[in-house]
PDB file of C-alpha atoms and ligand atoms in Angstrom:
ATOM      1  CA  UNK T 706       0.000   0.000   0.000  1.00  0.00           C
ATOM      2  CA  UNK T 707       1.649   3.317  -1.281  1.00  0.00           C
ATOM      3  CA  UNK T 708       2.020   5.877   1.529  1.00  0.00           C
ATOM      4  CA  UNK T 709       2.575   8.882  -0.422  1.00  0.00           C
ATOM      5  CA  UNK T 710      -1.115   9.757  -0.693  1.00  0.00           C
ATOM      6  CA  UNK T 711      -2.832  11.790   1.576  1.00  0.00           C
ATOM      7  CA  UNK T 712      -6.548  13.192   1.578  1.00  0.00           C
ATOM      8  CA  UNK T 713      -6.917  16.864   3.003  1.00  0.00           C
ATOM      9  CA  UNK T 714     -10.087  18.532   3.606  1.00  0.00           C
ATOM     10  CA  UNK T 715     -10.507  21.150   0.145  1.00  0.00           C
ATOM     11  CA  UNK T 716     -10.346  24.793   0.838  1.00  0.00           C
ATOM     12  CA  UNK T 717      -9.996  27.365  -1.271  1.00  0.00           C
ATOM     13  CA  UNK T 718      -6.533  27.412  -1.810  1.00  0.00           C
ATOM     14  CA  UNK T 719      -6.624  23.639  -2.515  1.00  0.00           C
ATOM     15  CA  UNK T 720      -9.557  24.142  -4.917  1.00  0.00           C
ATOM     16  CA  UNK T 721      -7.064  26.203  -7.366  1.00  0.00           C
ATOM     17  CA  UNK T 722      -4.677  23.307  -7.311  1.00  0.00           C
ATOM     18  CA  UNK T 723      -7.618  20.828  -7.692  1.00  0.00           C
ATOM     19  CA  UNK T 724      -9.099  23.019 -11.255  1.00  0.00           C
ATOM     20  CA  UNK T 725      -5.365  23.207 -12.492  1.00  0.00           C
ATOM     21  CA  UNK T 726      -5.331  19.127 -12.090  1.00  0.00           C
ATOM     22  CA  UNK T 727      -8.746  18.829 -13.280  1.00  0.00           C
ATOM     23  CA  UNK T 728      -8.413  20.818 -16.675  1.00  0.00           C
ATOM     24  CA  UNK T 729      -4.886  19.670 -17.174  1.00  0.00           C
ATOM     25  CA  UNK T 730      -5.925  15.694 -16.544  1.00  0.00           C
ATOM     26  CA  UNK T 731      -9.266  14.942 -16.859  1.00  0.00           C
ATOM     27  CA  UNK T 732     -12.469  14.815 -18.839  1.00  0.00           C
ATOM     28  CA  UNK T 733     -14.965  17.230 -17.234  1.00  0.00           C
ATOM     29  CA  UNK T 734     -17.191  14.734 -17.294  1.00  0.00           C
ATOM     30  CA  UNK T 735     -15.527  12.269 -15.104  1.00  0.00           C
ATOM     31  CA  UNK T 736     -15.133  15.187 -12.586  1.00  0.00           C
ATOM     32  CA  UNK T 737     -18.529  17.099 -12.556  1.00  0.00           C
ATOM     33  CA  UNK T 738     -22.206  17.215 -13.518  1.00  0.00           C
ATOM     34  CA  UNK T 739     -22.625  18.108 -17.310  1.00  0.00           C
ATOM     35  CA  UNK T 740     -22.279  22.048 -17.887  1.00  0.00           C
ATOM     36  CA  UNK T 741     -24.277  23.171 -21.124  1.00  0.00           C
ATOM     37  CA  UNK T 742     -22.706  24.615 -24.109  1.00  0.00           C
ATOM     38  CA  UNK T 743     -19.622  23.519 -26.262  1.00  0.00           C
ATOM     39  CA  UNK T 744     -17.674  20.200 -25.089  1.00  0.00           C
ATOM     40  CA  UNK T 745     -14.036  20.090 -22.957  1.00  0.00           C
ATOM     41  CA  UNK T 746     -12.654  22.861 -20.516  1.00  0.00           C
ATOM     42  CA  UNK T 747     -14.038  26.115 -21.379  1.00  0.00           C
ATOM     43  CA  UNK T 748     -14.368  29.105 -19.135  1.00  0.00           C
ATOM     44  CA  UNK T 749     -18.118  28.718 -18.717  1.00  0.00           C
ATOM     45  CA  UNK T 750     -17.152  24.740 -17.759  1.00  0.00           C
ATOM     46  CA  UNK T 751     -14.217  26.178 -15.454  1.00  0.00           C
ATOM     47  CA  UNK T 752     -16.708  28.424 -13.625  1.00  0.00           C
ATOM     48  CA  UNK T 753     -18.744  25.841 -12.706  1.00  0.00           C
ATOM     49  CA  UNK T 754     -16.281  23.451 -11.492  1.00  0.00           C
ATOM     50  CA  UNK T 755     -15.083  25.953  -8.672  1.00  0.00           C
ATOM     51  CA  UNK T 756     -18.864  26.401  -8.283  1.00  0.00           C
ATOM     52  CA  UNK T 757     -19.838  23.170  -7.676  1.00  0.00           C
ATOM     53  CA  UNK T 758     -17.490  22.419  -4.939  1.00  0.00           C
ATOM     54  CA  UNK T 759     -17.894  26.091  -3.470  1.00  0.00           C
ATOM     55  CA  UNK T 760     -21.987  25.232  -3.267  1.00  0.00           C
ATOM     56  CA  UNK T 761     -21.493  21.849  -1.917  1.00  0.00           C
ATOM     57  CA  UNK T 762     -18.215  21.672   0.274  1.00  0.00           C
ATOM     58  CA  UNK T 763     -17.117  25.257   0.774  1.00  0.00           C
ATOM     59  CA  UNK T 764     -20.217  26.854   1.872  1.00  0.00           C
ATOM     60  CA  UNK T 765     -21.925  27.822   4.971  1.00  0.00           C
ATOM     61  CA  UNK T 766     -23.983  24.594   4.950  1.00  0.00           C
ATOM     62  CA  UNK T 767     -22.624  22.128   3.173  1.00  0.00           C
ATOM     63  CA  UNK T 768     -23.988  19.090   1.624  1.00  0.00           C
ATOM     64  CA  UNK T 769     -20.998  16.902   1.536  1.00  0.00           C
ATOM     65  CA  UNK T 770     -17.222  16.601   2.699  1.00  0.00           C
ATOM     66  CA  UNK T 771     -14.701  16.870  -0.555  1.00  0.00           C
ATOM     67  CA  UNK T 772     -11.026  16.135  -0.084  1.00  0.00           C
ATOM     68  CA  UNK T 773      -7.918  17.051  -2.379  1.00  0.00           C
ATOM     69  CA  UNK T 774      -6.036  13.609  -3.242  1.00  0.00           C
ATOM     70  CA  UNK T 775      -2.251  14.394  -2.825  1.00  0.00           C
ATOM     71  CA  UNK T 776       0.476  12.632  -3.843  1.00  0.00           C
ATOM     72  CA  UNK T 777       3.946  13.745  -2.181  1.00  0.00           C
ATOM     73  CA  UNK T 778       2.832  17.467  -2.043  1.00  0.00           C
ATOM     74  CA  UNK T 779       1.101  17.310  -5.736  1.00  0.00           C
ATOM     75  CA  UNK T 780      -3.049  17.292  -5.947  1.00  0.00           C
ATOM     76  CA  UNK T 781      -4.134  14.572  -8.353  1.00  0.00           C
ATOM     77  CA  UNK T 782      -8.108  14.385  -7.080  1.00  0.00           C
ATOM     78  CA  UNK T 783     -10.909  14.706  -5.046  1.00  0.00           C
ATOM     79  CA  UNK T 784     -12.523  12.645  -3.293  1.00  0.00           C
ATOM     80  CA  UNK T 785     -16.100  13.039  -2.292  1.00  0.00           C
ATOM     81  CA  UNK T 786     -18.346  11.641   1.079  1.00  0.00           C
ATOM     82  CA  UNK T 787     -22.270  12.882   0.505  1.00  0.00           C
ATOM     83  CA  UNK T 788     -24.577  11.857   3.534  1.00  0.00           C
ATOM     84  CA  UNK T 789     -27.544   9.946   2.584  1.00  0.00           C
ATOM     85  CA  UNK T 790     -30.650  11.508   3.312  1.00  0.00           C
ATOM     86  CA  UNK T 791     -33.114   8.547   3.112  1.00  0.00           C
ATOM     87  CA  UNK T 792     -30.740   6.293   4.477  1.00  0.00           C
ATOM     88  CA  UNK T 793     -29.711   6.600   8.270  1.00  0.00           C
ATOM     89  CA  UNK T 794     -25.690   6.692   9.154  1.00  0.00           C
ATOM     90  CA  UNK T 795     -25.166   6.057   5.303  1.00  0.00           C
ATOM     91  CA  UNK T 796     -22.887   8.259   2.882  1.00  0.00           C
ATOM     92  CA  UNK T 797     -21.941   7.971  -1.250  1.00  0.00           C
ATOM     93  CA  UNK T 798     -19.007   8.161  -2.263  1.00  0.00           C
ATOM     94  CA  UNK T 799     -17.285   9.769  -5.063  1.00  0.00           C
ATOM     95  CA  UNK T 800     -13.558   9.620  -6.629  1.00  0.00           C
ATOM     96  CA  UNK T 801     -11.689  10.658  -9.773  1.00  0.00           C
ATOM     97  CA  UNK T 802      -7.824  10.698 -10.126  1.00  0.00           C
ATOM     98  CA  UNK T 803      -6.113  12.294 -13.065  1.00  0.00           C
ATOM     99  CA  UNK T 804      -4.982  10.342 -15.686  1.00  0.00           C
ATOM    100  CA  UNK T 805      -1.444  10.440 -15.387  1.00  0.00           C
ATOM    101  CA  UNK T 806      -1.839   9.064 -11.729  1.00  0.00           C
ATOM    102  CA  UNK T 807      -4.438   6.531 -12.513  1.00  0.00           C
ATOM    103  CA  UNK T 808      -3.782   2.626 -12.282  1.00  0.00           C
ATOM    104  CA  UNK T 809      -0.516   2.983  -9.722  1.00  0.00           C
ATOM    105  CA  UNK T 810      -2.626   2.306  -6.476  1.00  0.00           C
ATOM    106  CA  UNK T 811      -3.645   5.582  -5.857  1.00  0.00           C
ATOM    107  CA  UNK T 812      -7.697   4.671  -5.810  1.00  0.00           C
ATOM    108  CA  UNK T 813      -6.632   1.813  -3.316  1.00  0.00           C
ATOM    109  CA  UNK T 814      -5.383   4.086  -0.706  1.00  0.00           C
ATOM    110  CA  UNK T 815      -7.841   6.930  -0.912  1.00  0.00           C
ATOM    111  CA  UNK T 816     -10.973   4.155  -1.121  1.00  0.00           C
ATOM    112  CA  UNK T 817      -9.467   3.107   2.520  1.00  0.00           C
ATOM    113  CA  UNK T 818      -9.016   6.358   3.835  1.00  0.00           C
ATOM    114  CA  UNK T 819     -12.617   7.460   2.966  1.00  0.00           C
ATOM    115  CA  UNK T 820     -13.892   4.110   4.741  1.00  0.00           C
ATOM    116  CA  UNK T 821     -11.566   5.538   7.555  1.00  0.00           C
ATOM    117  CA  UNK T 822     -12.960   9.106   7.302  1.00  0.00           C
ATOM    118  CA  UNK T 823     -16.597   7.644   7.388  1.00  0.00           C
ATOM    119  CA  UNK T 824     -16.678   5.509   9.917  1.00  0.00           C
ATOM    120  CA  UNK T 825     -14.845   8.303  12.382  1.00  0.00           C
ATOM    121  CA  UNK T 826     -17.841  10.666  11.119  1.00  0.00           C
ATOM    122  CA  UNK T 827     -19.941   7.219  12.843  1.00  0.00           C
ATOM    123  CA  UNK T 828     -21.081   6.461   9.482  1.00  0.00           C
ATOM    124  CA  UNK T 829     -22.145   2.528   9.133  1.00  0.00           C
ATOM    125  CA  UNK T 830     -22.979   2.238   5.677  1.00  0.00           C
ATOM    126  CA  UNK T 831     -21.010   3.309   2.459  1.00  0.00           C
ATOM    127  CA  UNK T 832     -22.511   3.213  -0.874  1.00  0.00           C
ATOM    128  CA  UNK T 833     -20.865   3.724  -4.623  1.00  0.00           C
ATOM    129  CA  UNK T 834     -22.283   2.985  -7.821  1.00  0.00           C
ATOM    130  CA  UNK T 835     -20.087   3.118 -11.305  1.00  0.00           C
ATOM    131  CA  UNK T 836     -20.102   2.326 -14.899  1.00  0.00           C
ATOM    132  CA  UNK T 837     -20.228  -1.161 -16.365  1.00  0.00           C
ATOM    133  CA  UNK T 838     -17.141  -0.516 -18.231  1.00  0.00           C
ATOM    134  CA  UNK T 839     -15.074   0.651 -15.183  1.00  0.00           C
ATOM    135  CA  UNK T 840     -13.123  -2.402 -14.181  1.00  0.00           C
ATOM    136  CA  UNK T 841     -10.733   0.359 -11.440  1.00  0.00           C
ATOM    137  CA  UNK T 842     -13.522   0.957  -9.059  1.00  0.00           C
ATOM    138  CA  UNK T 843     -15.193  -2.507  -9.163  1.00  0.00           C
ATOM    139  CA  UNK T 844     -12.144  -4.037  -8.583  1.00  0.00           C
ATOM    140  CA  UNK T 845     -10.813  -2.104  -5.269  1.00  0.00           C
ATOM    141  CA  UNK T 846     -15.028  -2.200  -4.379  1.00  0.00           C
ATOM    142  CA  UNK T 847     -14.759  -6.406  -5.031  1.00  0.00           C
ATOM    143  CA  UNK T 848     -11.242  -6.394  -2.883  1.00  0.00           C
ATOM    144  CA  UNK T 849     -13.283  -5.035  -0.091  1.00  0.00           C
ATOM    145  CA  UNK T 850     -15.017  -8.520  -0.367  1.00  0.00           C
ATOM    146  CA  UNK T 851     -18.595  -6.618  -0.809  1.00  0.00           C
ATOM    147  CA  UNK T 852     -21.483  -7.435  -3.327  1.00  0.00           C
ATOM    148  CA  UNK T 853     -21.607  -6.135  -6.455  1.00  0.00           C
ATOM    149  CA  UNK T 854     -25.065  -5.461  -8.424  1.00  0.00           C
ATOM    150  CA  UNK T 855     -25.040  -5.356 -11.723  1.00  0.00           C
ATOM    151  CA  UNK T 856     -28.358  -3.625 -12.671  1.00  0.00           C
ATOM    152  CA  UNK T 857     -28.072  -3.040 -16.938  1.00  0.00           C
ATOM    153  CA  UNK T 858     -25.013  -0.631 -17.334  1.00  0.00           C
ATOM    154  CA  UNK T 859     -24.915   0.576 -13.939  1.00  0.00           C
ATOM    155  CA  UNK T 860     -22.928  -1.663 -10.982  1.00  0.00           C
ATOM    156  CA  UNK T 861     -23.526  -0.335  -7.096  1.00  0.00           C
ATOM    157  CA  UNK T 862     -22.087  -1.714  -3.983  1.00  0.00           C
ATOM    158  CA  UNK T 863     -22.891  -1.248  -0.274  1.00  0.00           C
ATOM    159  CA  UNK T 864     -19.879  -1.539   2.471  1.00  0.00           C
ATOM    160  CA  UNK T 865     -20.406  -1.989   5.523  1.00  0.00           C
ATOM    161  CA  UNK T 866     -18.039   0.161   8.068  1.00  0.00           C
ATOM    162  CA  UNK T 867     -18.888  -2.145  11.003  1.00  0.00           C
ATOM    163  CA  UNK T 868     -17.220  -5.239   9.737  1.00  0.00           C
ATOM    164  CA  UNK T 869     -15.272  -3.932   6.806  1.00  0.00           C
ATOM    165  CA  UNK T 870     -11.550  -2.655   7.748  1.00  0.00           C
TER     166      UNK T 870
HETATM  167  C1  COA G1967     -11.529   4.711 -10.764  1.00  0.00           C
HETATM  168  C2  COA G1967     -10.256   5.327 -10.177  1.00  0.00           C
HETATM  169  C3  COA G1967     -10.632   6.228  -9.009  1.00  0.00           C
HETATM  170  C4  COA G1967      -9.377   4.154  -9.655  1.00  0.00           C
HETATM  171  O1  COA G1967      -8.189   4.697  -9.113  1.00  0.00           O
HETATM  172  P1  COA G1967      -6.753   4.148  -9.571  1.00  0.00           P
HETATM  173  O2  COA G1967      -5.732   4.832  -8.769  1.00  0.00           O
HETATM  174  O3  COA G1967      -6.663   4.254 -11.049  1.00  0.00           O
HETATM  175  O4  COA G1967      -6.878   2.608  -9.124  1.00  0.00           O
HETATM  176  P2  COA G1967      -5.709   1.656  -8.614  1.00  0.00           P
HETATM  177  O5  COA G1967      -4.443   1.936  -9.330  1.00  0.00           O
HETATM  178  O6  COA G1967      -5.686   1.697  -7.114  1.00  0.00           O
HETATM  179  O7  COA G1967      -6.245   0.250  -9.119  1.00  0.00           O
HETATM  180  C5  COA G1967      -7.383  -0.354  -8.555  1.00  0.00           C
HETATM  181  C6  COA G1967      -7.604  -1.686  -9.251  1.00  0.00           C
HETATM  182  O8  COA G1967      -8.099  -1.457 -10.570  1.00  0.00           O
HETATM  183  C7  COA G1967      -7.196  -2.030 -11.534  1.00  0.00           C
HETATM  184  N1  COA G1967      -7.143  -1.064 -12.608  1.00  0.00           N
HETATM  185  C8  COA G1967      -6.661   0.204 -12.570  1.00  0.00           C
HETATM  186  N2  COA G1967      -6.844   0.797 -13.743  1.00  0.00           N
HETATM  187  C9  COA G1967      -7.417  -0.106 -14.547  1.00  0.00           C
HETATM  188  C10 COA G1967      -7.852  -0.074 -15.894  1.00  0.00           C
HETATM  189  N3  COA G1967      -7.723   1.016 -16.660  1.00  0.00           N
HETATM  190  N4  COA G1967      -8.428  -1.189 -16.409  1.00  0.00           N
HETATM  191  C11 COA G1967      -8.574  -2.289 -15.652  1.00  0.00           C
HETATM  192  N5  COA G1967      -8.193  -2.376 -14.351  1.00  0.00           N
HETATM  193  C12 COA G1967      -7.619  -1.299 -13.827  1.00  0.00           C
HETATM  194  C13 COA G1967      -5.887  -2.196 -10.810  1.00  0.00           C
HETATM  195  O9  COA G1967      -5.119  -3.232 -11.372  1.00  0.00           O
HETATM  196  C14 COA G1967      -6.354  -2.527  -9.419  1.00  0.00           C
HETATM  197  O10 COA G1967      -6.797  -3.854  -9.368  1.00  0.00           O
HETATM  198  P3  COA G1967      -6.079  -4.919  -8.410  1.00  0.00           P
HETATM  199  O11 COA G1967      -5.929  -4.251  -7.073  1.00  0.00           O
HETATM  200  O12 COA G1967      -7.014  -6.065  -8.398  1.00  0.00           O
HETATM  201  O13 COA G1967      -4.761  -5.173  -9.061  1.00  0.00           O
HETATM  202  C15 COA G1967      -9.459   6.120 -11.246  1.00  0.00           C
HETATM  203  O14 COA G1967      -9.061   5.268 -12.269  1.00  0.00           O
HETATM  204  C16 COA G1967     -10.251   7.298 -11.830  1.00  0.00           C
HETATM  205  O15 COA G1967     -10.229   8.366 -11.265  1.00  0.00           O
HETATM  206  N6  COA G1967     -10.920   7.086 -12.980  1.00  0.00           N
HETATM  207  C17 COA G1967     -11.697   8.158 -13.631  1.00  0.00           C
HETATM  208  C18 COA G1967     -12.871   8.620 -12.803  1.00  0.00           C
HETATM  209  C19 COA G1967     -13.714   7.480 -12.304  1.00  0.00           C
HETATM  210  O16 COA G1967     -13.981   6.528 -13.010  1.00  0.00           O
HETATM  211  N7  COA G1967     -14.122   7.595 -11.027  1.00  0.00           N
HETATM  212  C20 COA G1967     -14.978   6.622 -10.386  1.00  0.00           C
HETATM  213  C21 COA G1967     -16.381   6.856 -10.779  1.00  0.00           C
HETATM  214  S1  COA G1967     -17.463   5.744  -9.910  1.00  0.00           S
END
């Protein structure tokens, strides 16, 4: 297990580093909701980025707990916990690393630091749901020894927090 990789909690200054990683090394679509208008990293897609985590991290009330992945001293990603509200003690989670640091055990350390993160929040339950097609997350979600559901194109997985560590 690498132990390079950290997870802080984002703040402003962090959020700069986490655009520059973001437009530099990722599809905006793997790192945000859709943002109308012309494809890739334009200003209007930029705007909303910073937006996005401002309305749900950074605010006065915020929805959900976002981290900046870092790697040595370098932010590759964010990493996302968003509390349930129909489900009690239960949080989704959310993760994108850049490309250039993808597939070197990066998603393996940050998956078990969330379940860390959670659990010291006194979450019980963690949730995640992914792509058909992406073979990264189901396989740190199946080394966790959980369930996978494959439901058409979509796969989800519960953890548990009480008996998995
Ligand atoms: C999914 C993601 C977070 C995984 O992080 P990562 O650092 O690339 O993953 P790791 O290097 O820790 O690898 C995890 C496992 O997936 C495998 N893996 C990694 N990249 C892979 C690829 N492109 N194809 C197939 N398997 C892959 C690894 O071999 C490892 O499996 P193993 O432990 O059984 O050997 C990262 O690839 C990513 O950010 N992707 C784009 C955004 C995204 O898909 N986010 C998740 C949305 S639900």
């Amino acid at each position: 297990m690498r132990s390079d990789v950290t997870l802080r909690p984002l703040d402003e200054n962090l959020l700069q580093g986490l655009l520059d990683v973001a437009a530099a090394d990722a599809n905006p679509l793997e790192v945000m909701p859709p943002v109308d208008g012309p494809a890739g990293w334009t200003t209007e897609c930029r705007t909303a980025f910073l937006q996005f985590h401002r309305s749900r991290s950074l605010s006065a009330e915020p929805v959900e707990s976002t981290y900046a992945i870092v790697v040595g001293e370098t932010v590759v990603g964010a990493a996302r916990l968003f509390p349930l509200k129909d489900v009690e003690h239960a949080v989704e989670a959310g993760v994108w690393i850049g490309r250039s640091h993808r597939g070197s055990g990066v998603g393996g350390v940050v998956l078990r630091d969330l379940l860390d993160l959670a659990r010291a929040d006194g979450v019980e339950r963690l949730f995640a749901s992914t792509t058909a097609d992406n073979t990264a997350t189901q396989r740190l979600l199946a080394a966790l020894g959980v369930d996978l559901l494959r439901e058409g194109d979509v796969v989800t997985a519960w953890v548990d927090l009480v008996d998995v560590r």
